[in-house]
Amino acid sequence: THRILLSPTQHITGTQMLSQDQLKARRNSIGGSDAAVTCGVSPWKTPLALWQEKTGAVTPPDIGNMDAVWWGSQLESLIAERAHDKYGLEIRQSHTMVKHPEHDFMHAMIDGKIVGKKQGVEIKTTSGHNLEHWGEEGSSDIPLHYLLQCVHYQIVKGWTDAPWIVLLLIDGRELRQYEVPFDKELAEMLLQ
């Protein structure tokens, strides 16, 4: 059997690695990382800034060269491999952009999926200084902006039966797994 199909050479690190079609699709629809912005709860961007980017009034910044983003992307395959060893998860990379079949204003570009299941994986890295925003391992107690991202992906992919897996690497030395069940009320709010 195959273990992990993530490889460092397949990572998307910043917008410079996206095709022109993917960049256009991102400009013309709301992605998972935009979900919290649209709800006004993103720690990084305001709804006005997102609107300006989507309408072409401003060019979105290329965050691919920021150290935290670069390292997070490069570590995805290692995190997935450790998740296989620690939790028995078989993860396949899935950096393909898809749009919702009915709501074409929504797209998803997920980190991975559990092999053989309709279940997605989101991979995050953080420092121990941010742990007050994270609950106990195994819970769904994750920061709201990441929760909204997972629900957004569940809507777009239509994978609502199994919880979305969030893998969190803390300070490069501790891995935790969280599970985000589908929340119909949050989904309806995001669609609105």
mmCIF file with all atom_site columns, C-alpha atoms in Angstrom:
data_model
loop_
_atom_site.group_PDB
_atom_site.id
_atom_site.type_symbol
_atom_site.label_atom_id
_atom_site.label_alt_id
_atom_site.label_comp_id
_atom_site.label_asym_id
_atom_site.label_entity_id
_atom_site.label_seq_id
_atom_site.pdbx_PDB_ins_code
_atom_site.Cartn_x
_atom_site.Cartn_y
_atom_site.Cartn_z
_atom_site.occupancy
_atom_site.B_iso_or_equiv
_atom_site.pdbx_formal_charge
_atom_site.auth_seq_id
_atom_site.auth_comp_id
_atom_site.auth_asym_id
_atom_site.auth_atom_id
_atom_site.pdbx_PDB_model_num
ATOM 1   C CA . THR A 1 1   ? 0.000   0.000  0.000   1.00 0.00 ? 1   THR A CA 1
ATOM 2   C CA . HIS A 1 2   ? 1.070   3.569  -0.479  1.00 0.00 ? 2   HIS A CA 1
ATOM 3   C CA . ARG A 1 3   ? 1.716   5.588  2.632   1.00 0.00 ? 3   ARG A CA 1
ATOM 4   C CA . ILE A 1 4   ? 1.738   9.252  1.840   1.00 0.00 ? 4   ILE A CA 1
ATOM 5   C CA . LEU A 1 5   ? 1.434   10.795 -1.571  1.00 0.00 ? 5   LEU A CA 1
ATOM 6   C CA . LEU A 1 6   ? 2.560   14.239 -0.527  1.00 0.00 ? 6   LEU A CA 1
ATOM 7   C CA . SER A 1 7   ? 5.939   15.298 -1.777  1.00 0.00 ? 7   SER A CA 1
ATOM 8   C CA . PRO A 1 8   ? 7.861   18.516 -1.149  1.00 0.00 ? 8   PRO A CA 1
ATOM 9   C CA . THR A 1 9   ? 8.242   19.060 -4.888  1.00 0.00 ? 9   THR A CA 1
ATOM 10  C CA . GLN A 1 10  ? 4.463   19.222 -5.308  1.00 0.00 ? 10  GLN A CA 1
ATOM 11  C CA . HIS A 1 11  ? 3.865   22.037 -2.843  1.00 0.00 ? 11  HIS A CA 1
ATOM 12  C CA . ILE A 1 12  ? 2.255   25.286 -3.787  1.00 0.00 ? 12  ILE A CA 1
ATOM 13  C CA . THR A 1 13  ? 4.168   28.044 -2.081  1.00 0.00 ? 13  THR A CA 1
ATOM 14  C CA . GLY A 1 14  ? 2.609   31.397 -2.773  1.00 0.00 ? 14  GLY A CA 1
ATOM 15  C CA . THR A 1 15  ? 0.714   32.707 -5.742  1.00 0.00 ? 15  THR A CA 1
ATOM 16  C CA . GLN A 1 16  ? 3.758   32.465 -8.015  1.00 0.00 ? 16  GLN A CA 1
ATOM 17  C CA . MET A 1 17  ? 3.250   28.665 -8.092  1.00 0.00 ? 17  MET A CA 1
ATOM 18  C CA . LEU A 1 18  ? -0.380  28.900 -9.215  1.00 0.00 ? 18  LEU A CA 1
ATOM 19  C CA . SER A 1 19  ? -1.355  28.735 -12.871 1.00 0.00 ? 19  SER A CA 1
ATOM 20  C CA . GLN A 1 20  ? -2.964  31.747 -14.515 1.00 0.00 ? 20  GLN A CA 1
ATOM 21  C CA . ASP A 1 21  ? -6.295  29.875 -14.527 1.00 0.00 ? 21  ASP A CA 1
ATOM 22  C CA . GLN A 1 22  ? -5.992  29.199 -10.783 1.00 0.00 ? 22  GLN A CA 1
ATOM 23  C CA . LEU A 1 23  ? -5.122  32.834 -10.082 1.00 0.00 ? 23  LEU A CA 1
ATOM 24  C CA . LYS A 1 24  ? -8.154  33.959 -12.095 1.00 0.00 ? 24  LYS A CA 1
ATOM 25  C CA . ALA A 1 25  ? -10.401 31.475 -10.274 1.00 0.00 ? 25  ALA A CA 1
ATOM 26  C CA . ARG A 1 26  ? -9.121  32.720 -6.909  1.00 0.00 ? 26  ARG A CA 1
ATOM 27  C CA . ARG A 1 27  ? -9.857  36.314 -7.901  1.00 0.00 ? 27  ARG A CA 1
ATOM 28  C CA . ASN A 1 28  ? -13.361 35.435 -9.058  1.00 0.00 ? 28  ASN A CA 1
ATOM 29  C CA . SER A 1 29  ? -14.540 33.352 -6.122  1.00 0.00 ? 29  SER A CA 1
ATOM 30  C CA . ILE A 1 30  ? -14.265 32.881 -2.366  1.00 0.00 ? 30  ILE A CA 1
ATOM 31  C CA . GLY A 1 31  ? -11.775 30.292 -1.136  1.00 0.00 ? 31  GLY A CA 1
ATOM 32  C CA . GLY A 1 32  ? -11.447 28.579 2.234   1.00 0.00 ? 32  GLY A CA 1
ATOM 33  C CA . SER A 1 33  ? -8.958  31.106 3.559   1.00 0.00 ? 33  SER A CA 1
ATOM 34  C CA . ASP A 1 34  ? -11.399 33.870 2.566   1.00 0.00 ? 34  ASP A CA 1
ATOM 35  C CA . ALA A 1 35  ? -14.306 32.382 4.543   1.00 0.00 ? 35  ALA A CA 1
ATOM 36  C CA . ALA A 1 36  ? -13.371 34.004 7.855   1.00 0.00 ? 36  ALA A CA 1
ATOM 37  C CA . VAL A 1 37  ? -12.695 37.304 6.086   1.00 0.00 ? 37  VAL A CA 1
ATOM 38  C CA . THR A 1 38  ? -16.204 37.391 4.634   1.00 0.00 ? 38  THR A CA 1
ATOM 39  C CA . CYS A 1 39  ? -17.564 36.895 8.170   1.00 0.00 ? 39  CYS A CA 1
ATOM 40  C CA . GLY A 1 40  ? -15.364 39.658 9.606   1.00 0.00 ? 40  GLY A CA 1
ATOM 41  C CA . VAL A 1 41  ? -13.417 37.337 11.937  1.00 0.00 ? 41  VAL A CA 1
ATOM 42  C CA . SER A 1 42  ? -10.087 37.010 10.138  1.00 0.00 ? 42  SER A CA 1
ATOM 43  C CA . PRO A 1 43  ? -7.056  38.109 12.146  1.00 0.00 ? 43  PRO A CA 1
ATOM 44  C CA . TRP A 1 44  ? -5.232  38.983 8.922   1.00 0.00 ? 44  TRP A CA 1
ATOM 45  C CA . LYS A 1 45  ? -7.611  40.742 6.554   1.00 0.00 ? 45  LYS A CA 1
ATOM 46  C CA . THR A 1 46  ? -10.767 42.879 6.595   1.00 0.00 ? 46  THR A CA 1
ATOM 47  C CA . PRO A 1 47  ? -13.843 42.281 4.424   1.00 0.00 ? 47  PRO A CA 1
ATOM 48  C CA . LEU A 1 48  ? -13.111 45.590 2.664   1.00 0.00 ? 48  LEU A CA 1
ATOM 49  C CA . ALA A 1 49  ? -9.567  44.488 1.794   1.00 0.00 ? 49  ALA A CA 1
ATOM 50  C CA . LEU A 1 50  ? -10.906 41.196 0.414   1.00 0.00 ? 50  LEU A CA 1
ATOM 51  C CA . TRP A 1 51  ? -13.551 43.039 -1.632  1.00 0.00 ? 51  TRP A CA 1
ATOM 52  C CA . GLN A 1 52  ? -10.839 45.334 -3.044  1.00 0.00 ? 52  GLN A CA 1
ATOM 53  C CA . GLU A 1 53  ? -8.748  42.305 -4.048  1.00 0.00 ? 53  GLU A CA 1
ATOM 54  C CA . LYS A 1 54  ? -11.673 40.433 -5.611  1.00 0.00 ? 54  LYS A CA 1
ATOM 55  C CA . THR A 1 55  ? -12.840 43.460 -7.607  1.00 0.00 ? 55  THR A CA 1
ATOM 56  C CA . GLY A 1 56  ? -9.325  44.216 -8.832  1.00 0.00 ? 56  GLY A CA 1
ATOM 57  C CA . ALA A 1 57  ? -9.062  47.538 -7.019  1.00 0.00 ? 57  ALA A CA 1
ATOM 58  C CA . VAL A 1 58  ? -5.839  46.318 -5.379  1.00 0.00 ? 58  VAL A CA 1
ATOM 59  C CA . THR A 1 59  ? -3.431  43.489 -6.103  1.00 0.00 ? 59  THR A CA 1
ATOM 60  C CA . PRO A 1 60  ? -3.370  40.839 -3.380  1.00 0.00 ? 60  PRO A CA 1
ATOM 61  C CA . PRO A 1 61  ? 0.005   40.611 -1.659  1.00 0.00 ? 61  PRO A CA 1
ATOM 62  C CA . ASP A 1 62  ? 2.108   37.559 -2.504  1.00 0.00 ? 62  ASP A CA 1
ATOM 63  C CA . ILE A 1 63  ? 2.543   35.923 0.885   1.00 0.00 ? 63  ILE A CA 1
ATOM 64  C CA . GLY A 1 64  ? 4.400   32.902 -0.527  1.00 0.00 ? 64  GLY A CA 1
ATOM 65  C CA . ASN A 1 65  ? 7.777   34.282 0.509   1.00 0.00 ? 65  ASN A CA 1
ATOM 66  C CA . MET A 1 66  ? 6.804   34.938 4.130   1.00 0.00 ? 66  MET A CA 1
ATOM 67  C CA . ASP A 1 67  ? 8.768   32.552 6.348   1.00 0.00 ? 67  ASP A CA 1
ATOM 68  C CA . ALA A 1 68  ? 5.726   31.181 8.195   1.00 0.00 ? 68  ALA A CA 1
ATOM 69  C CA . VAL A 1 69  ? 3.877   30.461 4.933   1.00 0.00 ? 69  VAL A CA 1
ATOM 70  C CA . TRP A 1 70  ? 6.947   28.997 3.219   1.00 0.00 ? 70  TRP A CA 1
ATOM 71  C CA . TRP A 1 71  ? 7.810   26.714 6.140   1.00 0.00 ? 71  TRP A CA 1
ATOM 72  C CA . GLY A 1 72  ? 4.214   25.639 6.601   1.00 0.00 ? 72  GLY A CA 1
ATOM 73  C CA . SER A 1 73  ? 3.998   24.619 2.965   1.00 0.00 ? 73  SER A CA 1
ATOM 74  C CA . GLN A 1 74  ? 7.335   22.821 2.965   1.00 0.00 ? 74  GLN A CA 1
ATOM 75  C CA . LEU A 1 75  ? 6.468   20.877 6.121   1.00 0.00 ? 75  LEU A CA 1
ATOM 76  C CA . GLU A 1 76  ? 3.129   19.538 4.851   1.00 0.00 ? 76  GLU A CA 1
ATOM 77  C CA . SER A 1 77  ? 4.557   16.264 3.561   1.00 0.00 ? 77  SER A CA 1
ATOM 78  C CA . LEU A 1 78  ? 6.469   15.637 6.790   1.00 0.00 ? 78  LEU A CA 1
ATOM 79  C CA . ILE A 1 79  ? 3.421   16.435 8.897   1.00 0.00 ? 79  ILE A CA 1
ATOM 80  C CA . ALA A 1 80  ? 1.324   14.053 6.788   1.00 0.00 ? 80  ALA A CA 1
ATOM 81  C CA . GLU A 1 81  ? 3.952   11.338 7.153   1.00 0.00 ? 81  GLU A CA 1
ATOM 82  C CA . ARG A 1 82  ? 4.034   11.778 10.928  1.00 0.00 ? 82  ARG A CA 1
ATOM 83  C CA . ALA A 1 83  ? 0.203   11.696 11.004  1.00 0.00 ? 83  ALA A CA 1
ATOM 84  C CA . HIS A 1 84  ? 0.394   8.321  9.281   1.00 0.00 ? 84  HIS A CA 1
ATOM 85  C CA . ASP A 1 85  ? 2.840   7.008  11.892  1.00 0.00 ? 85  ASP A CA 1
ATOM 86  C CA . LYS A 1 86  ? 1.046   8.549  14.886  1.00 0.00 ? 86  LYS A CA 1
ATOM 87  C CA . TYR A 1 87  ? -2.638  8.286  13.903  1.00 0.00 ? 87  TYR A CA 1
ATOM 88  C CA . GLY A 1 88  ? -2.674  5.776  11.037  1.00 0.00 ? 88  GLY A CA 1
ATOM 89  C CA . LEU A 1 89  ? -3.952  8.378  8.560   1.00 0.00 ? 89  LEU A CA 1
ATOM 90  C CA . GLU A 1 90  ? -3.242  7.797  4.882   1.00 0.00 ? 90  GLU A CA 1
ATOM 91  C CA . ILE A 1 91  ? -3.225  11.222 3.282   1.00 0.00 ? 91  ILE A CA 1
ATOM 92  C CA . ARG A 1 92  ? -3.105  12.072 -0.402  1.00 0.00 ? 92  ARG A CA 1
ATOM 93  C CA . GLN A 1 93  ? -2.137  15.559 -1.500  1.00 0.00 ? 93  GLN A CA 1
ATOM 94  C CA . SER A 1 94  ? -4.998  17.405 -3.110  1.00 0.00 ? 94  SER A CA 1
ATOM 95  C CA . HIS A 1 95  ? -3.925  20.845 -4.281  1.00 0.00 ? 95  HIS A CA 1
ATOM 96  C CA . THR A 1 96  ? -6.478  20.866 -7.094  1.00 0.00 ? 96  THR A CA 1
ATOM 97  C CA . MET A 1 97  ? -8.824  23.826 -7.183  1.00 0.00 ? 97  MET A CA 1
ATOM 98  C CA . VAL A 1 98  ? -12.496 22.928 -7.449  1.00 0.00 ? 98  VAL A CA 1
ATOM 99  C CA . LYS A 1 99  ? -15.630 25.072 -7.524  1.00 0.00 ? 99  LYS A CA 1
ATOM 100 C CA . HIS A 1 100 ? -18.914 24.285 -5.842  1.00 0.00 ? 100 HIS A CA 1
ATOM 101 C CA . PRO A 1 101 ? -21.267 22.687 -8.412  1.00 0.00 ? 101 PRO A CA 1
ATOM 102 C CA . GLU A 1 102 ? -24.092 25.162 -7.714  1.00 0.00 ? 102 GLU A CA 1
ATOM 103 C CA . HIS A 1 103 ? -22.479 28.128 -5.946  1.00 0.00 ? 103 HIS A CA 1
ATOM 104 C CA . ASP A 1 104 ? -19.753 29.129 -8.380  1.00 0.00 ? 104 ASP A CA 1
ATOM 105 C CA . PHE A 1 105 ? -18.677 31.952 -6.071  1.00 0.00 ? 105 PHE A CA 1
ATOM 106 C CA . MET A 1 106 ? -17.064 29.294 -3.818  1.00 0.00 ? 106 MET A CA 1
ATOM 107 C CA . HIS A 1 107 ? -13.890 27.335 -4.517  1.00 0.00 ? 107 HIS A CA 1
ATOM 108 C CA . ALA A 1 108 ? -11.669 25.006 -2.522  1.00 0.00 ? 108 ALA A CA 1
ATOM 109 C CA . MET A 1 109 ? -8.008  24.097 -2.716  1.00 0.00 ? 109 MET A CA 1
ATOM 110 C CA . ILE A 1 110 ? -7.562  21.631 0.131   1.00 0.00 ? 110 ILE A CA 1
ATOM 111 C CA . ASP A 1 111 ? -4.291  20.384 1.595   1.00 0.00 ? 111 ASP A CA 1
ATOM 112 C CA . GLY A 1 112 ? -5.213  16.714 1.343   1.00 0.00 ? 112 GLY A CA 1
ATOM 113 C CA . LYS A 1 113 ? -7.756  13.962 1.718   1.00 0.00 ? 113 LYS A CA 1
ATOM 114 C CA . ILE A 1 114 ? -7.932  10.694 3.587   1.00 0.00 ? 114 ILE A CA 1
ATOM 115 C CA . VAL A 1 115 ? -7.299  7.880  1.110   1.00 0.00 ? 115 VAL A CA 1
ATOM 116 C CA . GLY A 1 116 ? -10.481 5.964  0.317   1.00 0.00 ? 116 GLY A CA 1
ATOM 117 C CA . LYS A 1 117 ? -12.784 8.392  2.120   1.00 0.00 ? 117 LYS A CA 1
ATOM 118 C CA . LYS A 1 118 ? -14.649 11.601 1.396   1.00 0.00 ? 118 LYS A CA 1
ATOM 119 C CA . GLN A 1 119 ? -12.772 13.327 4.184   1.00 0.00 ? 119 GLN A CA 1
ATOM 120 C CA . GLY A 1 120 ? -10.454 16.286 3.922   1.00 0.00 ? 120 GLY A CA 1
ATOM 121 C CA . VAL A 1 121 ? -7.301  17.316 5.743   1.00 0.00 ? 121 VAL A CA 1
ATOM 122 C CA . GLU A 1 122 ? -6.090  20.792 6.627   1.00 0.00 ? 122 GLU A CA 1
ATOM 123 C CA . ILE A 1 123 ? -2.479  21.135 7.789   1.00 0.00 ? 123 ILE A CA 1
ATOM 124 C CA . LYS A 1 124 ? -1.397  23.997 10.042  1.00 0.00 ? 124 LYS A CA 1
ATOM 125 C CA . THR A 1 125 ? 1.754   25.034 11.858  1.00 0.00 ? 125 THR A CA 1
ATOM 126 C CA . THR A 1 126 ? 1.948   27.336 14.861  1.00 0.00 ? 126 THR A CA 1
ATOM 127 C CA . SER A 1 127 ? 4.072   28.326 17.817  1.00 0.00 ? 127 SER A CA 1
ATOM 128 C CA . GLY A 1 128 ? 3.345   27.451 21.409  1.00 0.00 ? 128 GLY A CA 1
ATOM 129 C CA . HIS A 1 129 ? 2.462   31.114 21.986  1.00 0.00 ? 129 HIS A CA 1
ATOM 130 C CA . ASN A 1 130 ? -0.775  30.584 20.025  1.00 0.00 ? 130 ASN A CA 1
ATOM 131 C CA . LEU A 1 131 ? -2.004  27.510 21.887  1.00 0.00 ? 131 LEU A CA 1
ATOM 132 C CA . GLU A 1 132 ? -4.566  29.420 23.941  1.00 0.00 ? 132 GLU A CA 1
ATOM 133 C CA . HIS A 1 133 ? -6.658  29.421 20.754  1.00 0.00 ? 133 HIS A CA 1
ATOM 134 C CA . TRP A 1 134 ? -6.569  25.624 20.442  1.00 0.00 ? 134 TRP A CA 1
ATOM 135 C CA . GLY A 1 135 ? -8.436  23.091 22.594  1.00 0.00 ? 135 GLY A CA 1
ATOM 136 C CA . GLU A 1 136 ? -7.608  19.566 23.608  1.00 0.00 ? 136 GLU A CA 1
ATOM 137 C CA . GLU A 1 137 ? -6.280  17.222 20.961  1.00 0.00 ? 137 GLU A CA 1
ATOM 138 C CA . GLY A 1 138 ? -9.068  15.238 19.326  1.00 0.00 ? 138 GLY A CA 1
ATOM 139 C CA . SER A 1 139 ? -11.618 17.997 19.864  1.00 0.00 ? 139 SER A CA 1
ATOM 140 C CA . SER A 1 140 ? -13.122 20.414 17.356  1.00 0.00 ? 140 SER A CA 1
ATOM 141 C CA . ASP A 1 141 ? -11.932 23.347 19.473  1.00 0.00 ? 141 ASP A CA 1
ATOM 142 C CA . ILE A 1 142 ? -9.827  25.243 16.931  1.00 0.00 ? 142 ILE A CA 1
ATOM 143 C CA . PRO A 1 143 ? -9.601  28.962 16.100  1.00 0.00 ? 143 PRO A CA 1
ATOM 144 C CA . LEU A 1 144 ? -12.808 30.252 14.496  1.00 0.00 ? 144 LEU A CA 1
ATOM 145 C CA . HIS A 1 145 ? -11.070 31.362 11.298  1.00 0.00 ? 145 HIS A CA 1
ATOM 146 C CA . TYR A 1 146 ? -9.777  27.808 10.728  1.00 0.00 ? 146 TYR A CA 1
ATOM 147 C CA . LEU A 1 147 ? -13.144 26.306 11.664  1.00 0.00 ? 147 LEU A CA 1
ATOM 148 C CA . LEU A 1 148 ? -14.831 28.449 9.001   1.00 0.00 ? 148 LEU A CA 1
ATOM 149 C CA . GLN A 1 149 ? -12.189 27.378 6.491   1.00 0.00 ? 149 GLN A CA 1
ATOM 150 C CA . CYS A 1 150 ? -12.972 23.697 7.152   1.00 0.00 ? 150 CYS A CA 1
ATOM 151 C CA . VAL A 1 151 ? -16.744 24.216 6.906   1.00 0.00 ? 151 VAL A CA 1
ATOM 152 C CA . HIS A 1 152 ? -16.216 26.121 3.648   1.00 0.00 ? 152 HIS A CA 1
ATOM 153 C CA . TYR A 1 153 ? -14.279 23.147 2.249   1.00 0.00 ? 153 TYR A CA 1
ATOM 154 C CA . GLN A 1 154 ? -16.961 20.723 3.440   1.00 0.00 ? 154 GLN A CA 1
ATOM 155 C CA . ILE A 1 155 ? -19.576 22.762 1.558   1.00 0.00 ? 155 ILE A CA 1
ATOM 156 C CA . VAL A 1 156 ? -17.582 22.980 -1.663  1.00 0.00 ? 156 VAL A CA 1
ATOM 157 C CA . LYS A 1 157 ? -16.490 19.335 -1.690  1.00 0.00 ? 157 LYS A CA 1
ATOM 158 C CA . GLY A 1 158 ? -19.839 18.045 -0.413  1.00 0.00 ? 158 GLY A CA 1
ATOM 159 C CA . TRP A 1 159 ? -18.004 15.952 2.173   1.00 0.00 ? 159 TRP A CA 1
ATOM 160 C CA . THR A 1 160 ? -20.265 16.453 5.169   1.00 0.00 ? 160 THR A CA 1
ATOM 161 C CA . ASP A 1 161 ? -20.528 12.953 6.675   1.00 0.00 ? 161 ASP A CA 1
ATOM 162 C CA . ALA A 1 162 ? -17.028 12.664 8.165   1.00 0.00 ? 162 ALA A CA 1
ATOM 163 C CA . PRO A 1 163 ? -15.218 15.320 10.206  1.00 0.00 ? 163 PRO A CA 1
ATOM 164 C CA . TRP A 1 164 ? -12.548 17.409 8.522   1.00 0.00 ? 164 TRP A CA 1
ATOM 165 C CA . ILE A 1 165 ? -9.154  16.501 9.961   1.00 0.00 ? 165 ILE A CA 1
ATOM 166 C CA . VAL A 1 166 ? -6.921  19.367 11.090  1.00 0.00 ? 166 VAL A CA 1
ATOM 167 C CA . LEU A 1 167 ? -3.296  18.496 11.784  1.00 0.00 ? 167 LEU A CA 1
ATOM 168 C CA . LEU A 1 168 ? -1.419  21.047 13.867  1.00 0.00 ? 168 LEU A CA 1
ATOM 169 C CA . LEU A 1 169 ? 2.374   21.085 14.230  1.00 0.00 ? 169 LEU A CA 1
ATOM 170 C CA . ILE A 1 170 ? 3.433   23.089 17.282  1.00 0.00 ? 170 ILE A CA 1
ATOM 171 C CA . ASP A 1 171 ? 6.921   24.593 17.380  1.00 0.00 ? 171 ASP A CA 1
ATOM 172 C CA . GLY A 1 172 ? 8.098   21.964 14.898  1.00 0.00 ? 172 GLY A CA 1
ATOM 173 C CA . ARG A 1 173 ? 8.034   19.228 17.528  1.00 0.00 ? 173 ARG A CA 1
ATOM 174 C CA . GLU A 1 174 ? 4.508   18.289 18.635  1.00 0.00 ? 174 GLU A CA 1
ATOM 175 C CA . LEU A 1 175 ? 1.724   17.088 16.347  1.00 0.00 ? 175 LEU A CA 1
ATOM 176 C CA . ARG A 1 176 ? -1.946  17.229 17.280  1.00 0.00 ? 176 ARG A CA 1
ATOM 177 C CA . GLN A 1 177 ? -5.046  16.061 15.444  1.00 0.00 ? 177 GLN A CA 1
ATOM 178 C CA . TYR A 1 178 ? -8.390  17.858 15.593  1.00 0.00 ? 178 TYR A CA 1
ATOM 179 C CA . GLU A 1 179 ? -11.698 16.839 14.020  1.00 0.00 ? 179 GLU A CA 1
ATOM 180 C CA . VAL A 1 180 ? -14.220 19.350 12.698  1.00 0.00 ? 180 VAL A CA 1
ATOM 181 C CA . PRO A 1 181 ? -17.699 17.870 12.155  1.00 0.00 ? 181 PRO A CA 1
ATOM 182 C CA . PHE A 1 182 ? -19.966 19.502 9.605   1.00 0.00 ? 182 PHE A CA 1
ATOM 183 C CA . ASP A 1 183 ? -21.948 22.365 11.146  1.00 0.00 ? 183 ASP A CA 1
ATOM 184 C CA . LYS A 1 184 ? -25.112 23.039 9.157   1.00 0.00 ? 184 LYS A CA 1
ATOM 185 C CA . GLU A 1 185 ? -25.754 26.431 10.816  1.00 0.00 ? 185 GLU A CA 1
ATOM 186 C CA . LEU A 1 186 ? -22.248 27.670 10.034  1.00 0.00 ? 186 LEU A CA 1
ATOM 187 C CA . ALA A 1 187 ? -22.606 26.353 6.504   1.00 0.00 ? 187 ALA A CA 1
ATOM 188 C CA . GLU A 1 188 ? -25.846 28.265 5.981   1.00 0.00 ? 188 GLU A CA 1
ATOM 189 C CA . MET A 1 189 ? -24.215 31.410 7.378   1.00 0.00 ? 189 MET A CA 1
ATOM 190 C CA . LEU A 1 190 ? -21.275 31.042 4.977   1.00 0.00 ? 190 LEU A CA 1
ATOM 191 C CA . LEU A 1 191 ? -23.599 30.548 2.033   1.00 0.00 ? 191 LEU A CA 1
ATOM 192 C CA . GLN A 1 192 ? -25.455 33.733 2.982   1.00 0.00 ? 192 GLN A CA 1
#
